[in-house]
Amino acid sequence: MRNIIFSSLLLIFSVGALTAQDSLATSNFIEDEFDNLIESSNNYQGYKVVDYDALIELRNNTKRHVQDLKNELQQEQSTIESQSEEIENLKNQLAATQEDLKRVNEEKDAIKFLGMPFSKGSYMAMMWGIVGFLILALLFFIYKFKNSNATTKEARHRLNETEKEFDAYRAKALEKEQRLGRMLQDEKNKAKE
């Protein structure tokens, strides 16, 4: 796009330079005709006598050259205007293209997550935030599990000790009951005798 604008500006400047050279050549042509007319004229009492037909021909040539210069100037002016319009159109196209490029880059850099657009940076930050939160939650649950597991092991150990103590107490109570039962039986037997 920039190459087109550069080429257009280069064309305008080269046309302007060629126009300046043509106008210089034309002015030299008219000056040469005046010089030829003066040289071909005769002297009479300090005045130059110019041939009427040559003077009319010079006037006609001058008018024709002036008209040609006006036509050429109008053509150059219309060329400049058309090139200016083209440059303006190219600038508008460049602005539209840059706007489209900006929009495409924004769309390219955007990621839709749960129906909402996010830039890649914010999407990555959000994903890493979720991963970090999940890792922290996992570490928390591992800690709670180990803590609960240790508590459970301790409670089981105490339960086993309590069951052993209870079994020992029950065995002693049963032994005591049996001894008391034997003693009672012995007393009953002694009382019957």
mmCIF file of N, CA and C in Angstrom, residues 56-123:
data_model
loop_
_atom_site.group_PDB
_atom_site.id
_atom_site.type_symbol
_atom_site.label_atom_id
_atom_site.label_comp_id
_atom_site.label_asym_id
_atom_site.label_seq_id
_atom_site.Cartn_x
_atom_site.Cartn_y
_atom_site.Cartn_z
ATOM 1 N N ILE A 56 2.335 39.066 -38.011
ATOM 2 C CA ILE A 56 1.064 38.358 -37.839
ATOM 3 C C ILE A 56 1.338 36.874 -37.561
ATOM 4 N N GLU A 57 2.294 36.318 -38.316
ATOM 5 C CA GLU A 57 2.646 34.896 -38.102
ATOM 6 C C GLU A 57 3.199 34.685 -36.690
ATOM 7 N N LEU A 58 4.010 35.617 -36.206
ATOM 8 C CA LEU A 58 4.535 35.534 -34.842
ATOM 9 C C LEU A 58 3.403 35.619 -33.829
ATOM 10 N N ARG A 59 2.461 36.567 -34.086
ATOM 11 C CA ARG A 59 1.328 36.686 -33.180
ATOM 12 C C ARG A 59 0.515 35.389 -33.150
ATOM 13 N N ASN A 60 0.228 34.834 -34.331
ATOM 14 C CA ASN A 60 -0.540 33.582 -34.391
ATOM 15 C C ASN A 60 0.197 32.427 -33.709
ATOM 16 N N ASN A 61 1.513 32.356 -33.955
ATOM 17 C CA ASN A 61 2.309 31.293 -33.308
ATOM 18 C C ASN A 61 2.299 31.457 -31.781
ATOM 19 N N THR A 62 2.396 32.712 -31.363
ATOM 20 C CA THR A 62 2.392 32.982 -29.927
ATOM 21 C C THR A 62 1.051 32.602 -29.315
ATOM 22 N N LYS A 63 -0.061 32.984 -29.989
ATOM 23 C CA LYS A 63 -1.385 32.615 -29.501
ATOM 24 C C LYS A 63 -1.533 31.091 -29.437
ATOM 25 N N ARG A 64 -1.078 30.442 -30.525
ATOM 26 C CA ARG A 64 -1.178 28.985 -30.571
ATOM 27 C C ARG A 64 -0.370 28.356 -29.425
ATOM 28 N N HIS A 65 0.839 28.863 -29.189
ATOM 29 C CA HIS A 65 1.674 28.326 -28.110
ATOM 30 C C HIS A 65 1.060 28.607 -26.743
ATOM 31 N N VAL A 66 0.493 29.820 -26.602
ATOM 32 C CA VAL A 66 -0.159 30.154 -25.337
ATOM 33 C C VAL A 66 -1.362 29.230 -25.120
ATOM 34 N N GLN A 67 -2.143 29.019 -26.196
ATOM 35 C CA GLN A 67 -3.294 28.122 -26.085
ATOM 36 C C GLN A 67 -2.837 26.690 -25.788
ATOM 37 N N ASP A 68 -1.758 26.271 -26.463
ATOM 38 C CA ASP A 68 -1.215 24.930 -26.191
ATOM 39 C C ASP A 68 -0.765 24.824 -24.735
ATOM 40 N N LEU A 69 -0.136 25.902 -24.234
ATOM 41 C CA LEU A 69 0.304 25.899 -22.837
ATOM 42 C C LEU A 69 -0.894 25.855 -21.891
ATOM 43 N N LYS A 70 -1.965 26.601 -22.245
ATOM 44 C CA LYS A 70 -3.164 26.555 -21.412
ATOM 45 C C LYS A 70 -3.772 25.161 -21.410
ATOM 46 N N ASN A 71 -3.852 24.558 -22.607
ATOM 47 C CA ASN A 71 -4.395 23.197 -22.703
ATOM 48 C C ASN A 71 -3.539 22.209 -21.907
ATOM 49 N N GLU A 72 -2.239 22.373 -22.090
ATOM 50 C CA GLU A 72 -1.318 21.480 -21.370
ATOM 51 C C GLU A 72 -1.442 21.696 -19.866
ATOM 52 N N LEU A 73 -1.591 22.954 -19.450
ATOM 53 C CA LEU A 73 -1.755 23.271 -18.041
ATOM 54 C C LEU A 73 -3.051 22.664 -17.505
ATOM 55 N N GLN A 74 -4.140 22.772 -18.306
ATOM 56 C CA GLN A 74 -5.403 22.170 -17.885
ATOM 57 C C GLN A 74 -5.277 20.650 -17.772
ATOM 58 N N GLN A 75 -4.586 20.042 -18.749
ATOM 59 C CA GLN A 75 -4.378 18.580 -18.695
ATOM 60 C C GLN A 75 -3.571 18.205 -17.456
ATOM 61 N N GLU A 76 -2.520 18.989 -17.223
ATOM 62 C CA GLU A 76 -1.692 18.697 -16.050
ATOM 63 C C GLU A 76 -2.483 18.911 -14.764
ATOM 64 N N GLN A 77 -3.309 19.979 -14.767
ATOM 65 C CA GLN A 77 -4.130 20.243 -13.582
ATOM 66 C C GLN A 77 -5.120 19.105 -13.367
ATOM 67 N N SER A 78 -5.757 18.632 -14.440
ATOM 68 C CA SER A 78 -6.701 17.508 -14.285
ATOM 69 C C SER A 78 -5.957 16.237 -13.873
ATOM 70 N N THR A 79 -4.730 16.064 -14.391
ATOM 71 C CA THR A 79 -3.920 14.911 -13.983
ATOM 72 C C THR A 79 -3.580 15.003 -12.498
ATOM 73 N N ILE A 80 -3.216 16.210 -12.072
ATOM 74 C CA ILE A 80 -2.886 16.412 -10.650
ATOM 75 C C ILE A 80 -4.108 16.154 -9.785
ATOM 76 N N GLU A 81 -5.266 16.662 -10.235
ATOM 77 C CA GLU A 81 -6.489 16.451 -9.459
ATOM 78 C C GLU A 81 -6.851 14.975 -9.385
ATOM 79 N N SER A 82 -6.755 14.281 -10.550
ATOM 80 C CA SER A 82 -7.076 12.842 -10.531
ATOM 81 C C SER A 82 -6.077 12.080 -9.661
ATOM 82 N N GLN A 83 -4.799 12.484 -9.725
ATOM 83 C CA GLN A 83 -3.807 11.810 -8.885
ATOM 84 C C GLN A 83 -4.028 12.148 -7.412
ATOM 85 N N SER A 84 -4.462 13.390 -7.152
ATOM 86 C CA SER A 84 -4.770 13.748 -5.761
ATOM 87 C C SER A 84 -5.947 12.929 -5.250
ATOM 88 N N GLU A 85 -6.969 12.772 -6.108
ATOM 89 C CA GLU A 85 -8.104 11.935 -5.723
ATOM 90 C C GLU A 85 -7.660 10.496 -5.493
ATOM 91 N N GLU A 86 -6.798 10.028 -6.382
ATOM 92 C CA GLU A 86 -6.297 8.646 -6.240
ATOM 93 C C GLU A 86 -5.486 8.502 -4.957
ATOM 94 N N ILE A 87 -4.673 9.515 -4.656
ATOM 95 C CA ILE A 87 -3.891 9.477 -3.414
ATOM 96 C C ILE A 87 -4.824 9.481 -2.216
ATOM 97 N N GLU A 88 -5.865 10.321 -2.285
ATOM 98 C CA GLU A 88 -6.827 10.376 -1.179
ATOM 99 C C GLU A 88 -7.537 9.029 -1.019
ATOM 100 N N ASN A 89 -7.939 8.447 -2.174
ATOM 101 C CA ASN A 89 -8.573 7.115 -2.129
ATOM 102 C C ASN A 89 -7.621 6.077 -1.548
ATOM 103 N N LEU A 90 -6.362 6.156 -1.964
ATOM 104 C CA LEU A 90 -5.366 5.202 -1.450
ATOM 105 C C LEU A 90 -5.152 5.399 0.053
ATOM 106 N N LYS A 91 -5.166 6.666 0.490
ATOM 107 C CA LYS A 91 -5.034 6.923 1.931
ATOM 108 C C LYS A 91 -6.215 6.337 2.689
ATOM 109 N N ASN A 92 -7.437 6.536 2.114
ATOM 110 C CA ASN A 92 -8.629 5.971 2.758
ATOM 111 C C ASN A 92 -8.565 4.445 2.783
ATOM 112 N N GLN A 93 -8.123 3.865 1.664
ATOM 113 C CA GLN A 93 -7.984 2.403 1.620
ATOM 114 C C GLN A 93 -6.940 1.932 2.624
ATOM 115 N N LEU A 94 -5.843 2.686 2.740
ATOM 116 C CA LEU A 94 -4.795 2.331 3.701
ATOM 117 C C LEU A 94 -5.336 2.400 5.120
ATOM 118 N N ALA A 95 -6.102 3.457 5.413
ATOM 119 C CA ALA A 95 -6.677 3.585 6.760
ATOM 120 C C ALA A 95 -7.648 2.443 7.027
ATOM 121 N N ALA A 96 -8.483 2.109 6.031
ATOM 122 C CA ALA A 96 -9.430 0.996 6.200
ATOM 123 C C ALA A 96 -8.686 -0.316 6.366
ATOM 124 N N THR A 97 -7.634 -0.500 5.587
ATOM 125 C CA THR A 97 -6.844 -1.733 5.686
ATOM 126 C C THR A 97 -6.156 -1.831 7.039
ATOM 127 N N GLN A 98 -5.623 -0.702 7.512
ATOM 128 C CA GLN A 98 -4.987 -0.720 8.829
ATOM 129 C C GLN A 98 -6.003 -0.999 9.922
ATOM 130 N N GLU A 99 -7.206 -0.451 9.783
ATOM 131 C CA GLU A 99 -8.274 -0.715 10.764
ATOM 132 C C GLU A 99 -8.662 -2.195 10.737
ATOM 133 N N ASP A 100 -8.779 -2.746 9.509
ATOM 134 C CA ASP A 100 -9.084 -4.177 9.386
ATOM 135 C C ASP A 100 -7.972 -5.019 9.984
ATOM 136 N N LEU A 101 -6.725 -4.624 9.736
ATOM 137 C CA LEU A 101 -5.588 -5.357 10.284
ATOM 138 C C LEU A 101 -5.592 -5.309 11.802
ATOM 139 N N LYS A 102 -5.908 -4.131 12.344
ATOM 140 C CA LYS A 102 -5.974 -3.985 13.803
ATOM 141 C C LYS A 102 -7.073 -4.888 14.367
ATOM 142 N N ARG A 103 -8.244 -4.890 13.703
ATOM 143 C CA ARG A 103 -9.362 -5.716 14.159
ATOM 144 C C ARG A 103 -9.017 -7.207 14.066
ATOM 145 N N VAL A 104 -8.371 -7.595 12.958
ATOM 146 C CA VAL A 104 -7.985 -9.008 12.786
ATOM 147 C C VAL A 104 -6.961 -9.407 13.837
ATOM 148 N N ASN A 105 -6.003 -8.507 14.129
ATOM 149 C CA ASN A 105 -5.013 -8.811 15.166
ATOM 150 C C ASN A 105 -5.674 -8.948 16.531
ATOM 151 N N GLU A 106 -6.655 -8.071 16.805
ATOM 152 C CA GLU A 106 -7.369 -8.184 18.084
ATOM 153 C C GLU A 106 -8.152 -9.488 18.157
ATOM 154 N N GLU A 107 -8.791 -9.876 17.034
ATOM 155 C CA GLU A 107 -9.526 -11.143 17.011
ATOM 156 C C GLU A 107 -8.571 -12.316 17.138
ATOM 157 N N LYS A 108 -7.402 -12.188 16.507
ATOM 158 C CA LYS A 108 -6.416 -13.270 16.564
ATOM 159 C C LYS A 108 -5.877 -13.411 17.984
ATOM 160 N N ASP A 109 -5.710 -12.293 18.663
ATOM 161 C CA ASP A 109 -5.178 -12.328 20.015
ATOM 162 C C ASP A 109 -6.250 -12.626 21.057
ATOM 163 N N ALA A 110 -7.517 -12.665 20.648
ATOM 164 C CA ALA A 110 -8.605 -12.913 21.600
ATOM 165 C C ALA A 110 -8.983 -14.392 21.599
ATOM 166 N N ILE A 111 -9.333 -14.890 22.776
ATOM 167 C CA ILE A 111 -9.781 -16.281 22.945
ATOM 168 C C ILE A 111 -11.129 -16.217 23.645
ATOM 169 N N LYS A 112 -12.083 -16.986 23.133
ATOM 170 C CA LYS A 112 -13.397 -17.012 23.772
ATOM 171 C C LYS A 112 -13.406 -18.149 24.784
ATOM 172 N N PHE A 113 -13.790 -17.802 25.994
ATOM 173 C CA PHE A 113 -13.886 -18.783 27.068
ATOM 174 C C PHE A 113 -15.214 -18.550 27.766
ATOM 175 N N LEU A 114 -16.038 -19.552 27.779
ATOM 176 C CA LEU A 114 -17.387 -19.474 28.353
ATOM 177 C C LEU A 114 -18.197 -18.355 27.698
ATOM 178 N N GLY A 115 -17.978 -18.162 26.386
ATOM 179 C CA GLY A 115 -18.732 -17.168 25.636
ATOM 180 C C GLY A 115 -18.235 -15.750 25.786
ATOM 181 N N MET A 116 -17.178 -15.538 26.581
ATOM 182 C CA MET A 116 -16.651 -14.189 26.771
ATOM 183 C C MET A 116 -15.273 -14.096 26.114
ATOM 184 N N PRO A 117 -15.013 -13.001 25.370
ATOM 185 C CA PRO A 117 -13.692 -12.867 24.754
ATOM 186 C C PRO A 117 -12.648 -12.416 25.781
ATOM 187 N N PHE A 118 -11.502 -13.042 25.716
ATOM 188 C CA PHE A 118 -10.361 -12.684 26.569
ATOM 189 C C PHE A 118 -9.144 -12.513 25.679
ATOM 190 N N SER A 119 -8.250 -11.622 26.084
ATOM 191 C CA SER A 119 -6.978 -11.539 25.383
ATOM 192 C C SER A 119 -6.144 -12.736 25.812
ATOM 193 N N LYS A 120 -5.131 -13.051 25.005
ATOM 194 C CA LYS A 120 -4.328 -14.240 25.317
ATOM 195 C C LYS A 120 -3.661 -14.111 26.683
ATOM 196 N N GLY A 121 -3.197 -12.918 27.001
ATOM 197 C CA GLY A 121 -2.532 -12.711 28.292
ATOM 198 C C GLY A 121 -3.475 -12.933 29.457
ATOM 199 N N SER A 122 -4.670 -12.340 29.384
ATOM 200 C CA SER A 122 -5.621 -12.515 30.491
ATOM 201 C C SER A 122 -6.132 -13.950 30.549
ATOM 202 N N TYR A 123 -6.283 -14.596 29.382
ATOM 203 C CA TYR A 123 -6.707 -16.003 29.361
ATOM 204 C C TYR A 123 -5.649 -16.880 30.036
#
